């Protein structure tokens, strides 16, 4: 017990005096901003990634993540505060390592933990006494203790005695101009009280926000799933209300504006063409899968998922009805989609509902073009897509323009003054005068 107490105090001392060397596995939307914040806090940081292109870009000071300031990255590289590598043997230099790798769903809507297992395996190869390992990847309750811990303990070292292990969920919201990695409160749950304390001490040195300690990794894992399930379900409610309001001839946006005047008991969520990104449309299914182990069926979560997943088809159905009023079929019509990204002001199209809308329209014979100020081109299922400029000429060519992503830098005045028909799924042009017909979700 005394040696473990010494390990706790020694690592905490190294964390507090900034002599601890920190590592981050996975330099994506979570890992790179975290690595940068740790380096800005005065630590030496080593980032690990299996993609050589990412590693080269980081080492050249070239940023590819919206939440990172490129000038800051360049300066940190110049100072030697941060570096990236594909050589996982450098884990043996670390005092702390955070695992920030993807946790997607497989084709059966089940969690794919292959990246987590592979990363834990690399850490285990170079595990040494006194190191802190923190899993940040979003996952189902039990992952840290049921998956990561056994892999690390296969070395013969014991968690809570020889090394520290904790879970601290990422809370990245791409495009959020108010909250980022540095100022968003952090939740930490360790396998033991000592593990929690060491991990919490680290984040208290790195972040400006509060650090909330919980009793176990499972609590921290569940709270992250709960956060995103909360949003998923409430967005599903907004989407279902939008469908019903459309049939009843009621403006859903006016309804929400009225409802949010209530100062208590209501939080505004908004409808849209569907959910995208790696978190909200995916994370609740981790819990649904895990619940089966306990003979429980998460009915509300599954229904919410079904509603949100059906929105691209609802949007296409509305497009068909709108064109039908003009005596035009979808087949042969030119449909201009405004925005490919899954949310405003970001360049991320992972799980974007707009891709599904595009596919459905193409199946029905439409000529689909798109404009996106953040994504001028993209590749999906091996096919290359090139966007077009949001110009007067391109707008006039379209039979209908559909606002699918409400980027702030779109020229909505030009759109309103030019388009024949606009279908706005984001309520982006509510204050813009239009010369043509305007429809809203």
GROMACS .gro file of C-alpha atoms in nm:
model
  441
    1UNK     CA    1   0.000   0.000   0.000
    2UNK     CA    2   0.286   0.234   0.082
    3UNK     CA    3   0.450   0.186  -0.259
    4UNK     CA    4   0.121   0.259  -0.433
    5UNK     CA    5   0.075   0.575  -0.225
    6UNK     CA    6   0.425   0.677  -0.327
    7UNK     CA    7   0.341   0.613  -0.695
    8UNK     CA    8   0.033   0.837  -0.663
    9UNK     CA    9   0.220   1.121  -0.498
   10UNK     CA   10   0.521   1.093  -0.731
   11UNK     CA   11   0.309   1.111  -1.048
   12UNK     CA   12   0.096   1.393  -0.908
   13UNK     CA   13   0.416   1.585  -0.829
   14UNK     CA   14   0.544   1.532  -1.186
   15UNK     CA   15   0.210   1.645  -1.326
   16UNK     CA   16   0.204   1.957  -1.111
   17UNK     CA   17   0.561   2.061  -1.184
   18UNK     CA   18   0.508   1.992  -1.558
   19UNK     CA   19   0.795   1.741  -1.584
   20UNK     CA   20   0.555   1.460  -1.680
   21UNK     CA   21   0.567   1.361  -2.048
   22UNK     CA   22   0.220   1.323  -2.195
   23UNK     CA   23   0.103   1.117  -2.490
   24UNK     CA   24  -0.212   1.117  -2.701
   25UNK     CA   25  -0.306   0.823  -2.923
   26UNK     CA   26  -0.524   0.929  -3.214
   27UNK     CA   27  -0.476   1.277  -3.362
   28UNK     CA   28  -0.827   1.338  -3.487
   29UNK     CA   29  -1.105   1.576  -3.378
   30UNK     CA   30  -1.056   1.483  -3.012
   31UNK     CA   31  -0.688   1.393  -2.988
   32UNK     CA   32  -0.518   1.681  -3.168
   33UNK     CA   33  -0.696   1.961  -2.976
   34UNK     CA   34  -0.624   1.776  -2.651
   35UNK     CA   35  -0.256   1.734  -2.741
   36UNK     CA   36  -0.230   2.104  -2.827
   37UNK     CA   37  -0.391   2.212  -2.500
   38UNK     CA   38  -0.155   1.989  -2.302
   39UNK     CA   39   0.144   2.138  -2.482
   40UNK     CA   40   0.013   2.493  -2.429
   41UNK     CA   41  -0.013   2.413  -2.057
   42UNK     CA   42   0.363   2.356  -2.048
   43UNK     CA   43   0.400   1.982  -2.099
   44UNK     CA   44   0.607   1.793  -2.351
   45UNK     CA   45   0.357   1.600  -2.563
   46UNK     CA   46   0.397   1.312  -2.806
   47UNK     CA   47   0.107   1.240  -3.041
   48UNK     CA   48   0.059   0.897  -3.198
   49UNK     CA   49  -0.135   0.811  -3.510
   50UNK     CA   50  -0.134   0.527  -3.764
   51UNK     CA   51  -0.184   0.774  -4.051
   52UNK     CA   52   0.155   0.897  -4.172
   53UNK     CA   53  -0.011   1.191  -4.348
   54UNK     CA   54  -0.151   1.323  -4.020
   55UNK     CA   55   0.181   1.278  -3.844
   56UNK     CA   56   0.366   1.465  -4.118
   57UNK     CA   57   0.115   1.751  -4.113
   58UNK     CA   58   0.141   1.792  -3.736
   59UNK     CA   59   0.521   1.790  -3.746
   60UNK     CA   60   0.510   2.056  -4.019
   61UNK     CA   61   0.273   2.268  -3.811
   62UNK     CA   62  -0.012   2.222  -4.058
   63UNK     CA   63  -0.351   2.209  -3.890
   64UNK     CA   64  -0.640   1.996  -4.020
   65UNK     CA   65  -0.882   2.030  -3.726
   66UNK     CA   66  -1.118   2.326  -3.690
   67UNK     CA   67  -1.073   2.362  -3.314
   68UNK     CA   68  -0.695   2.408  -3.341
   69UNK     CA   69  -0.528   2.741  -3.424
   70UNK     CA   70  -0.257   2.673  -3.682
   71UNK     CA   71  -0.026   2.950  -3.560
   72UNK     CA   72  -0.035   2.799  -3.211
   73UNK     CA   73   0.044   2.454  -3.348
   74UNK     CA   74   0.337   2.592  -3.549
   75UNK     CA   75   0.478   2.766  -3.243
   76UNK     CA   76   0.446   2.454  -3.027
   77UNK     CA   77   0.626   2.248  -3.292
   78UNK     CA   78   0.897   2.512  -3.317
   79UNK     CA   79   0.942   2.508  -2.938
   80UNK     CA   80   0.964   2.129  -2.935
   81UNK     CA   81   0.663   2.111  -2.702
   82UNK     CA   82   0.475   1.871  -2.926
   83UNK     CA   83   0.564   1.616  -3.189
   84UNK     CA   84   0.382   1.337  -3.371
   85UNK     CA   85   0.494   0.988  -3.459
   86UNK     CA   86   0.379   0.650  -3.587
   87UNK     CA   87   0.638   0.479  -3.365
   88UNK     CA   88   0.446   0.345  -3.066
   89UNK     CA   89   0.765   0.238  -2.889
   90UNK     CA   90   0.789   0.599  -2.772
   91UNK     CA   91   0.512   0.516  -2.527
   92UNK     CA   92   0.792   0.397  -2.297
   93UNK     CA   93   0.890   0.765  -2.254
   94UNK     CA   94   0.551   0.866  -2.122
   95UNK     CA   95   0.411   0.931  -1.777
   96UNK     CA   96   0.055   0.971  -1.908
   97UNK     CA   97  -0.117   0.847  -2.222
   98UNK     CA   98  -0.468   0.931  -2.343
   99UNK     CA   99  -0.648   0.706  -2.593
  100UNK     CA  100  -0.861   0.916  -2.831
  101UNK     CA  101  -0.942   0.679  -3.116
  102UNK     CA  102  -1.267   0.623  -3.311
  103UNK     CA  103  -1.537   0.391  -3.179
  104UNK     CA  104  -1.769   0.343  -3.478
  105UNK     CA  105  -2.059   0.103  -3.520
  106UNK     CA  106  -2.030  -0.204  -3.739
  107UNK     CA  107  -2.284  -0.306  -4.004
  108UNK     CA  108  -2.501  -0.464  -3.731
  109UNK     CA  109  -2.520  -0.142  -3.524
  110UNK     CA  110  -2.283  -0.294  -3.267
  111UNK     CA  111  -1.982  -0.113  -3.115
  112UNK     CA  112  -1.655  -0.162  -3.303
  113UNK     CA  113  -1.382  -0.145  -3.040
  114UNK     CA  114  -1.104  -0.259  -3.271
  115UNK     CA  115  -0.925   0.079  -3.250
  116UNK     CA  116  -0.951   0.086  -2.870
  117UNK     CA  117  -0.822  -0.271  -2.840
  118UNK     CA  118  -0.536  -0.204  -3.081
  119UNK     CA  119  -0.435   0.112  -2.894
  120UNK     CA  120  -0.455  -0.061  -2.556
  121UNK     CA  121  -0.243  -0.340  -2.701
  122UNK     CA  122   0.026  -0.091  -2.808
  123UNK     CA  123   0.022   0.069  -2.463
  124UNK     CA  124   0.053  -0.276  -2.303
  125UNK     CA  125   0.363  -0.352  -2.511
  126UNK     CA  126   0.544  -0.058  -2.354
  127UNK     CA  127   0.361  -0.033  -2.022
  128UNK     CA  128   0.576   0.055  -1.725
  129UNK     CA  129   0.503   0.107  -1.355
  130UNK     CA  130   0.367   0.445  -1.251
  131UNK     CA  131   0.203   0.541  -1.584
  132UNK     CA  132  -0.149   0.684  -1.612
  133UNK     CA  133  -0.370   0.559  -1.897
  134UNK     CA  134  -0.689   0.752  -1.975
  135UNK     CA  135  -0.949   0.635  -2.225
  136UNK     CA  136  -1.137   0.930  -2.383
  137UNK     CA  137  -1.311   0.756  -2.673
  138UNK     CA  138  -1.690   0.747  -2.641
  139UNK     CA  139  -1.805   0.394  -2.563
  140UNK     CA  140  -2.049   0.182  -2.365
  141UNK     CA  141  -2.036   0.155  -1.984
  142UNK     CA  142  -1.787  -0.112  -1.882
  143UNK     CA  143  -1.534  -0.070  -2.162
  144UNK     CA  144  -1.252   0.067  -1.947
  145UNK     CA  145  -1.271  -0.211  -1.690
  146UNK     CA  146  -1.391  -0.498  -1.910
  147UNK     CA  147  -1.180  -0.435  -2.222
  148UNK     CA  148  -0.888  -0.199  -2.158
  149UNK     CA  149  -0.794  -0.310  -1.806
  150UNK     CA  150  -0.749  -0.683  -1.892
  151UNK     CA  151  -0.531  -0.593  -2.192
  152UNK     CA  152  -0.304  -0.377  -1.976
  153UNK     CA  153  -0.295  -0.631  -1.692
  154UNK     CA  154  -0.192  -0.907  -1.933
  155UNK     CA  155   0.157  -0.762  -1.885
  156UNK     CA  156   0.160  -0.876  -1.524
  157UNK     CA  157   0.126  -0.522  -1.392
  158UNK     CA  158  -0.178  -0.461  -1.173
  159UNK     CA  159  -0.417  -0.166  -1.216
  160UNK     CA  160  -0.438   0.040  -0.899
  161UNK     CA  161  -0.109  -0.100  -0.778
  162UNK     CA  162   0.143  -0.066  -1.060
  163UNK     CA  163  -0.033   0.172  -1.301
  164UNK     CA  164  -0.331   0.407  -1.307
  165UNK     CA  165  -0.636   0.375  -1.533
  166UNK     CA  166  -0.929   0.614  -1.576
  167UNK     CA  167  -1.202   0.715  -1.817
  168UNK     CA  168  -1.267   1.077  -1.906
  169UNK     CA  169  -1.510   1.130  -2.194
  170UNK     CA  170  -1.432   1.377  -2.469
  171UNK     CA  171  -1.670   1.667  -2.501
  172UNK     CA  172  -1.582   1.810  -2.840
  173UNK     CA  173  -1.847   2.012  -3.023
  174UNK     CA  174  -1.700   2.105  -3.364
  175UNK     CA  175  -1.783   2.457  -3.469
  176UNK     CA  176  -1.887   2.572  -3.122
  177UNK     CA  177  -1.748   2.923  -3.086
  178UNK     CA  178  -1.810   2.943  -2.710
  179UNK     CA  179  -1.701   2.607  -2.570
  180UNK     CA  180  -1.392   2.410  -2.667
  181UNK     CA  181  -1.153   2.154  -2.520
  182UNK     CA  182  -0.997   2.406  -2.282
  183UNK     CA  183  -1.307   2.557  -2.121
  184UNK     CA  184  -1.553   2.265  -2.118
  185UNK     CA  185  -1.592   2.094  -1.777
  186UNK     CA  186  -1.431   1.749  -1.759
  187UNK     CA  187  -1.567   1.433  -1.598
  188UNK     CA  188  -1.318   1.179  -1.461
  189UNK     CA  189  -1.373   0.832  -1.320
  190UNK     CA  190  -1.083   0.608  -1.220
  191UNK     CA  191  -1.070   0.236  -1.144
  192UNK     CA  192  -0.952   0.327  -0.793
  193UNK     CA  193  -0.965   0.646  -0.590
  194UNK     CA  194  -0.593   0.695  -0.659
  195UNK     CA  195  -0.649   0.657  -1.032
  196UNK     CA  196  -0.924   0.920  -1.020
  197UNK     CA  197  -0.710   1.163  -0.826
  198UNK     CA  198  -0.411   1.136  -1.060
  199UNK     CA  199  -0.626   1.179  -1.372
  200UNK     CA  200  -0.823   1.469  -1.222
  201UNK     CA  201  -0.500   1.642  -1.122
  202UNK     CA  202  -0.378   1.621  -1.481
  203UNK     CA  203  -0.689   1.784  -1.627
  204UNK     CA  204  -0.689   2.051  -1.358
  205UNK     CA  205  -0.342   2.155  -1.477
  206UNK     CA  206  -0.440   2.157  -1.846
  207UNK     CA  207  -0.792   2.298  -1.859
  208UNK     CA  208  -0.954   2.621  -1.746
  209UNK     CA  209  -1.277   2.441  -1.662
  210UNK     CA  210  -1.384   2.246  -1.357
  211UNK     CA  211  -1.306   1.875  -1.321
  212UNK     CA  212  -1.588   1.663  -1.187
  213UNK     CA  213  -1.484   1.339  -1.016
  214UNK     CA  214  -1.716   1.037  -1.028
  215UNK     CA  215  -1.691   0.704  -0.848
  216UNK     CA  216  -1.596   0.478  -1.139
  217UNK     CA  217  -1.516   0.460  -1.511
  218UNK     CA  218  -1.862   0.309  -1.571
  219UNK     CA  219  -2.032   0.620  -1.431
  220UNK     CA  220  -1.821   0.844  -1.656
  221UNK     CA  221  -1.890   0.622  -1.958
  222UNK     CA  222  -2.263   0.624  -1.887
  223UNK     CA  223  -2.281   1.001  -1.837
  224UNK     CA  224  -2.127   1.056  -2.180
  225UNK     CA  225  -2.379   0.824  -2.343
  226UNK     CA  226  -2.655   0.996  -2.145
  227UNK     CA  227  -2.547   1.340  -2.271
  228UNK     CA  228  -2.570   1.239  -2.634
  229UNK     CA  229  -2.881   1.027  -2.589
  230UNK     CA  230  -3.051   1.328  -2.431
  231UNK     CA  231  -2.977   1.533  -2.742
  232UNK     CA  232  -3.070   1.249  -2.977
  233UNK     CA  233  -3.410   1.200  -2.817
  234UNK     CA  234  -3.495   1.570  -2.797
  235UNK     CA  235  -3.393   1.627  -3.159
  236UNK     CA  236  -3.613   1.331  -3.253
  237UNK     CA  237  -3.903   1.500  -3.074
  238UNK     CA  238  -3.838   1.821  -3.269
  239UNK     CA  239  -3.822   1.623  -3.594
  240UNK     CA  240  -4.144   1.437  -3.520
  241UNK     CA  241  -4.317   1.765  -3.434
  242UNK     CA  242  -4.188   1.911  -3.764
  243UNK     CA  243  -4.343   1.624  -3.959
  244UNK     CA  244  -4.675   1.664  -3.779
  245UNK     CA  245  -4.674   2.043  -3.807
  246UNK     CA  246  -4.613   2.015  -4.180
  247UNK     CA  247  -4.924   1.802  -4.219
  248UNK     CA  248  -5.127   2.040  -4.002
  249UNK     CA  249  -5.007   2.354  -4.180
  250UNK     CA  250  -4.836   2.489  -3.868
  251UNK     CA  251  -4.492   2.654  -3.869
  252UNK     CA  252  -4.271   2.441  -3.639
  253UNK     CA  253  -4.011   2.717  -3.613
  254UNK     CA  254  -4.270   2.962  -3.483
  255UNK     CA  255  -4.388   2.698  -3.236
  256UNK     CA  256  -4.036   2.651  -3.098
  257UNK     CA  257  -3.975   3.027  -3.078
  258UNK     CA  258  -4.293   3.058  -2.873
  259UNK     CA  259  -4.214   2.760  -2.649
  260UNK     CA  260  -3.867   2.883  -2.559
  261UNK     CA  261  -4.009   3.201  -2.406
  262UNK     CA  262  -4.088   2.983  -2.104
  263UNK     CA  263  -3.802   3.045  -1.858
  264UNK     CA  264  -3.818   2.700  -1.698
  265UNK     CA  265  -3.890   2.339  -1.792
  266UNK     CA  266  -3.814   2.380  -2.164
  267UNK     CA  267  -3.495   2.361  -2.369
  268UNK     CA  268  -3.508   2.441  -2.738
  269UNK     CA  269  -3.403   2.170  -2.983
  270UNK     CA  270  -3.448   2.211  -3.355
  271UNK     CA  271  -3.551   1.985  -3.642
  272UNK     CA  272  -3.338   1.929  -3.949
  273UNK     CA  273  -3.265   1.695  -4.238
  274UNK     CA  274  -3.121   1.431  -4.005
  275UNK     CA  275  -2.832   1.375  -3.766
  276UNK     CA  276  -2.464   1.351  -3.852
  277UNK     CA  277  -2.122   1.337  -3.697
  278UNK     CA  278  -1.959   1.068  -3.490
  279UNK     CA  279  -2.147   1.121  -3.162
  280UNK     CA  280  -2.520   1.191  -3.149
  281UNK     CA  281  -2.643   0.949  -3.420
  282UNK     CA  282  -2.407   0.671  -3.305
  283UNK     CA  283  -2.346   0.682  -2.929
  284UNK     CA  284  -2.698   0.587  -2.812
  285UNK     CA  285  -2.668   0.259  -3.002
  286UNK     CA  286  -2.375   0.163  -2.775
  287UNK     CA  287  -2.615   0.171  -2.483
  288UNK     CA  288  -2.887  -0.014  -2.673
  289UNK     CA  289  -2.637  -0.291  -2.749
  290UNK     CA  290  -2.510  -0.308  -2.390
  291UNK     CA  291  -2.863  -0.310  -2.247
  292UNK     CA  292  -2.930  -0.648  -2.409
  293UNK     CA  293  -2.676  -0.800  -2.171
  294UNK     CA  294  -2.912  -0.700  -1.892
  295UNK     CA  295  -3.225  -0.822  -2.071
  296UNK     CA  296  -3.350  -0.468  -2.123
  297UNK     CA  297  -3.491  -0.314  -2.438
  298UNK     CA  298  -3.422   0.061  -2.473
  299UNK     CA  299  -3.743   0.144  -2.655
  300UNK     CA  300  -3.728   0.524  -2.636
  301UNK     CA  301  -3.370   0.537  -2.767
  302UNK     CA  302  -3.448   0.308  -3.058
  303UNK     CA  303  -3.762   0.498  -3.158
  304UNK     CA  304  -3.568   0.826  -3.147
  305UNK     CA  305  -3.302   0.672  -3.370
  306UNK     CA  306  -3.566   0.557  -3.617
  307UNK     CA  307  -3.722   0.904  -3.635
  308UNK     CA  308  -3.390   1.081  -3.686
  309UNK     CA  309  -3.272   0.825  -3.941
  310UNK     CA  310  -3.594   0.873  -4.139
  311UNK     CA  311  -3.550   1.248  -4.185
  312UNK     CA  312  -3.349   1.229  -4.511
  313UNK     CA  313  -3.637   1.033  -4.666
  314UNK     CA  314  -3.886   1.288  -4.532
  315UNK     CA  315  -3.681   1.569  -4.689
  316UNK     CA  316  -3.675   1.391  -5.025
  317UNK     CA  317  -4.049   1.329  -4.998
  318UNK     CA  318  -4.105   1.701  -4.935
  319UNK     CA  319  -3.885   1.789  -5.233
  320UNK     CA  320  -4.103   1.562  -5.446
  321UNK     CA  321  -4.424   1.730  -5.324
  322UNK     CA  322  -4.282   2.078  -5.381
  323UNK     CA  323  -4.172   1.998  -5.735
  324UNK     CA  324  -4.505   1.829  -5.801
  325UNK     CA  325  -4.681   2.159  -5.732
  326UNK     CA  326  -4.474   2.302  -6.020
  327UNK     CA  327  -4.571   2.006  -6.241
  328UNK     CA  328  -4.216   1.872  -6.228
  329UNK     CA  329  -4.100   1.523  -6.128
  330UNK     CA  330  -3.781   1.461  -5.930
  331UNK     CA  331  -3.665   1.254  -6.226
  332UNK     CA  332  -3.488   1.496  -6.459
  333UNK     CA  333  -3.495   1.793  -6.221
  334UNK     CA  334  -3.178   1.975  -6.117
  335UNK     CA  335  -3.160   1.996  -5.740
  336UNK     CA  336  -2.902   2.221  -5.575
  337UNK     CA  337  -2.807   2.121  -5.219
  338UNK     CA  338  -2.665   2.398  -5.006
  339UNK     CA  339  -2.423   2.230  -4.767
  340UNK     CA  340  -2.271   1.883  -4.729
  341UNK     CA  341  -2.133   1.915  -4.373
  342UNK     CA  342  -2.346   1.760  -4.099
  343UNK     CA  343  -2.365   2.092  -3.908
  344UNK     CA  344  -2.295   2.458  -3.969
  345UNK     CA  345  -1.949   2.611  -4.002
  346UNK     CA  346  -1.747   2.287  -4.001
  347UNK     CA  347  -1.578   2.080  -4.273
  348UNK     CA  348  -1.689   1.740  -4.143
  349UNK     CA  349  -1.932   1.522  -4.341
  350UNK     CA  350  -1.909   1.205  -4.130
  351UNK     CA  351  -2.254   1.045  -4.114
  352UNK     CA  352  -2.396   1.358  -4.278
  353UNK     CA  353  -2.766   1.318  -4.361
  354UNK     CA  354  -2.705   1.527  -4.672
  355UNK     CA  355  -2.513   1.237  -4.827
  356UNK     CA  356  -2.820   1.017  -4.780
  357UNK     CA  357  -3.043   1.285  -4.931
  358UNK     CA  358  -2.810   1.308  -5.230
  359UNK     CA  359  -2.817   0.931  -5.276
  360UNK     CA  360  -3.197   0.915  -5.256
  361UNK     CA  361  -3.237   1.196  -5.508
  362UNK     CA  362  -2.992   1.036  -5.752
  363UNK     CA  363  -3.176   0.703  -5.725
  364UNK     CA  364  -3.492   0.889  -5.826
  365UNK     CA  365  -3.324   1.031  -6.135
  366UNK     CA  366  -3.241   1.384  -6.021
  367UNK     CA  367  -2.935   1.577  -6.128
  368UNK     CA  368  -2.783   1.679  -5.795
  369UNK     CA  369  -2.526   1.956  -5.748
  370UNK     CA  370  -2.398   2.100  -5.423
  371UNK     CA  371  -2.223   2.403  -5.281
  372UNK     CA  372  -2.032   2.405  -4.954
  373UNK     CA  373  -1.788   2.676  -4.850
  374UNK     CA  374  -1.613   2.431  -4.614
  375UNK     CA  375  -1.620   2.119  -4.833
  376UNK     CA  376  -1.552   2.209  -5.197
  377UNK     CA  377  -1.510   1.844  -5.290
  378UNK     CA  378  -1.533   1.504  -5.122
  379UNK     CA  379  -1.506   1.132  -5.189
  380UNK     CA  380  -1.776   0.889  -5.081
  381UNK     CA  381  -1.785   0.515  -5.152
  382UNK     CA  382  -1.503   0.560  -5.401
  383UNK     CA  383  -1.685   0.829  -5.600
  384UNK     CA  384  -1.550   1.184  -5.626
  385UNK     CA  385  -1.792   1.474  -5.590
  386UNK     CA  386  -1.705   1.830  -5.693
  387UNK     CA  387  -1.905   2.122  -5.564
  388UNK     CA  388  -2.011   2.428  -5.761
  389UNK     CA  389  -1.983   2.794  -5.674
  390UNK     CA  390  -2.291   2.947  -5.515
  391UNK     CA  391  -2.332   3.190  -5.802
  392UNK     CA  392  -2.635   3.352  -5.960
  393UNK     CA  393  -2.591   3.136  -6.269
  394UNK     CA  394  -2.574   2.809  -6.076
  395UNK     CA  395  -2.870   2.902  -5.858
  396UNK     CA  396  -3.080   2.987  -6.165
  397UNK     CA  397  -2.998   2.652  -6.326
  398UNK     CA  398  -3.161   2.460  -6.042
  399UNK     CA  399  -3.528   2.369  -6.032
  400UNK     CA  400  -3.509   2.382  -5.654
  401UNK     CA  401  -3.241   2.484  -5.402
  402UNK     CA  402  -3.241   2.298  -5.071
  403UNK     CA  403  -3.068   2.450  -4.769
  404UNK     CA  404  -2.927   2.142  -4.596
  405UNK     CA  405  -2.648   2.303  -4.389
  406UNK     CA  406  -2.677   2.656  -4.255
  407UNK     CA  407  -2.317   2.778  -4.290
  408UNK     CA  408  -2.279   3.138  -4.173
  409UNK     CA  409  -2.085   3.242  -4.483
  410UNK     CA  410  -2.341   3.136  -4.743
  411UNK     CA  411  -2.479   3.432  -4.941
  412UNK     CA  412  -2.843   3.395  -4.841
  413UNK     CA  413  -2.933   3.734  -4.990
  414UNK     CA  414  -2.812   3.614  -5.331
  415UNK     CA  415  -3.004   3.290  -5.285
  416UNK     CA  416  -3.324   3.469  -5.186
  417UNK     CA  417  -3.298   3.713  -5.477
  418UNK     CA  418  -3.221   3.444  -5.736
  419UNK     CA  419  -3.368   3.100  -5.662
  420UNK     CA  420  -3.693   2.990  -5.822
  421UNK     CA  421  -3.783   2.762  -5.531
  422UNK     CA  422  -3.611   2.729  -5.193
  423UNK     CA  423  -3.669   2.451  -4.946
  424UNK     CA  424  -3.504   2.555  -4.619
  425UNK     CA  425  -3.453   2.260  -4.381
  426UNK     CA  426  -3.257   2.472  -4.129
  427UNK     CA  427  -3.461   2.792  -4.104
  428UNK     CA  428  -3.150   2.971  -4.228
  429UNK     CA  429  -3.318   3.238  -4.442
  430UNK     CA  430  -3.611   3.337  -4.223
  431UNK     CA  431  -3.511   3.705  -4.240
  432UNK     CA  432  -3.423   3.710  -4.612
  433UNK     CA  433  -3.669   3.835  -4.873
  434UNK     CA  434  -3.721   3.587  -5.155
  435UNK     CA  435  -3.833   3.647  -5.510
  436UNK     CA  436  -3.931   3.285  -5.562
  437UNK     CA  437  -4.127   3.039  -5.353
  438UNK     CA  438  -3.997   2.952  -5.006
  439UNK     CA  439  -4.078   2.633  -4.819
  440UNK     CA  440  -3.953   2.539  -4.475
  441UNK     CA  441  -3.920   2.206  -4.299
   0.00000   0.00000   0.00000
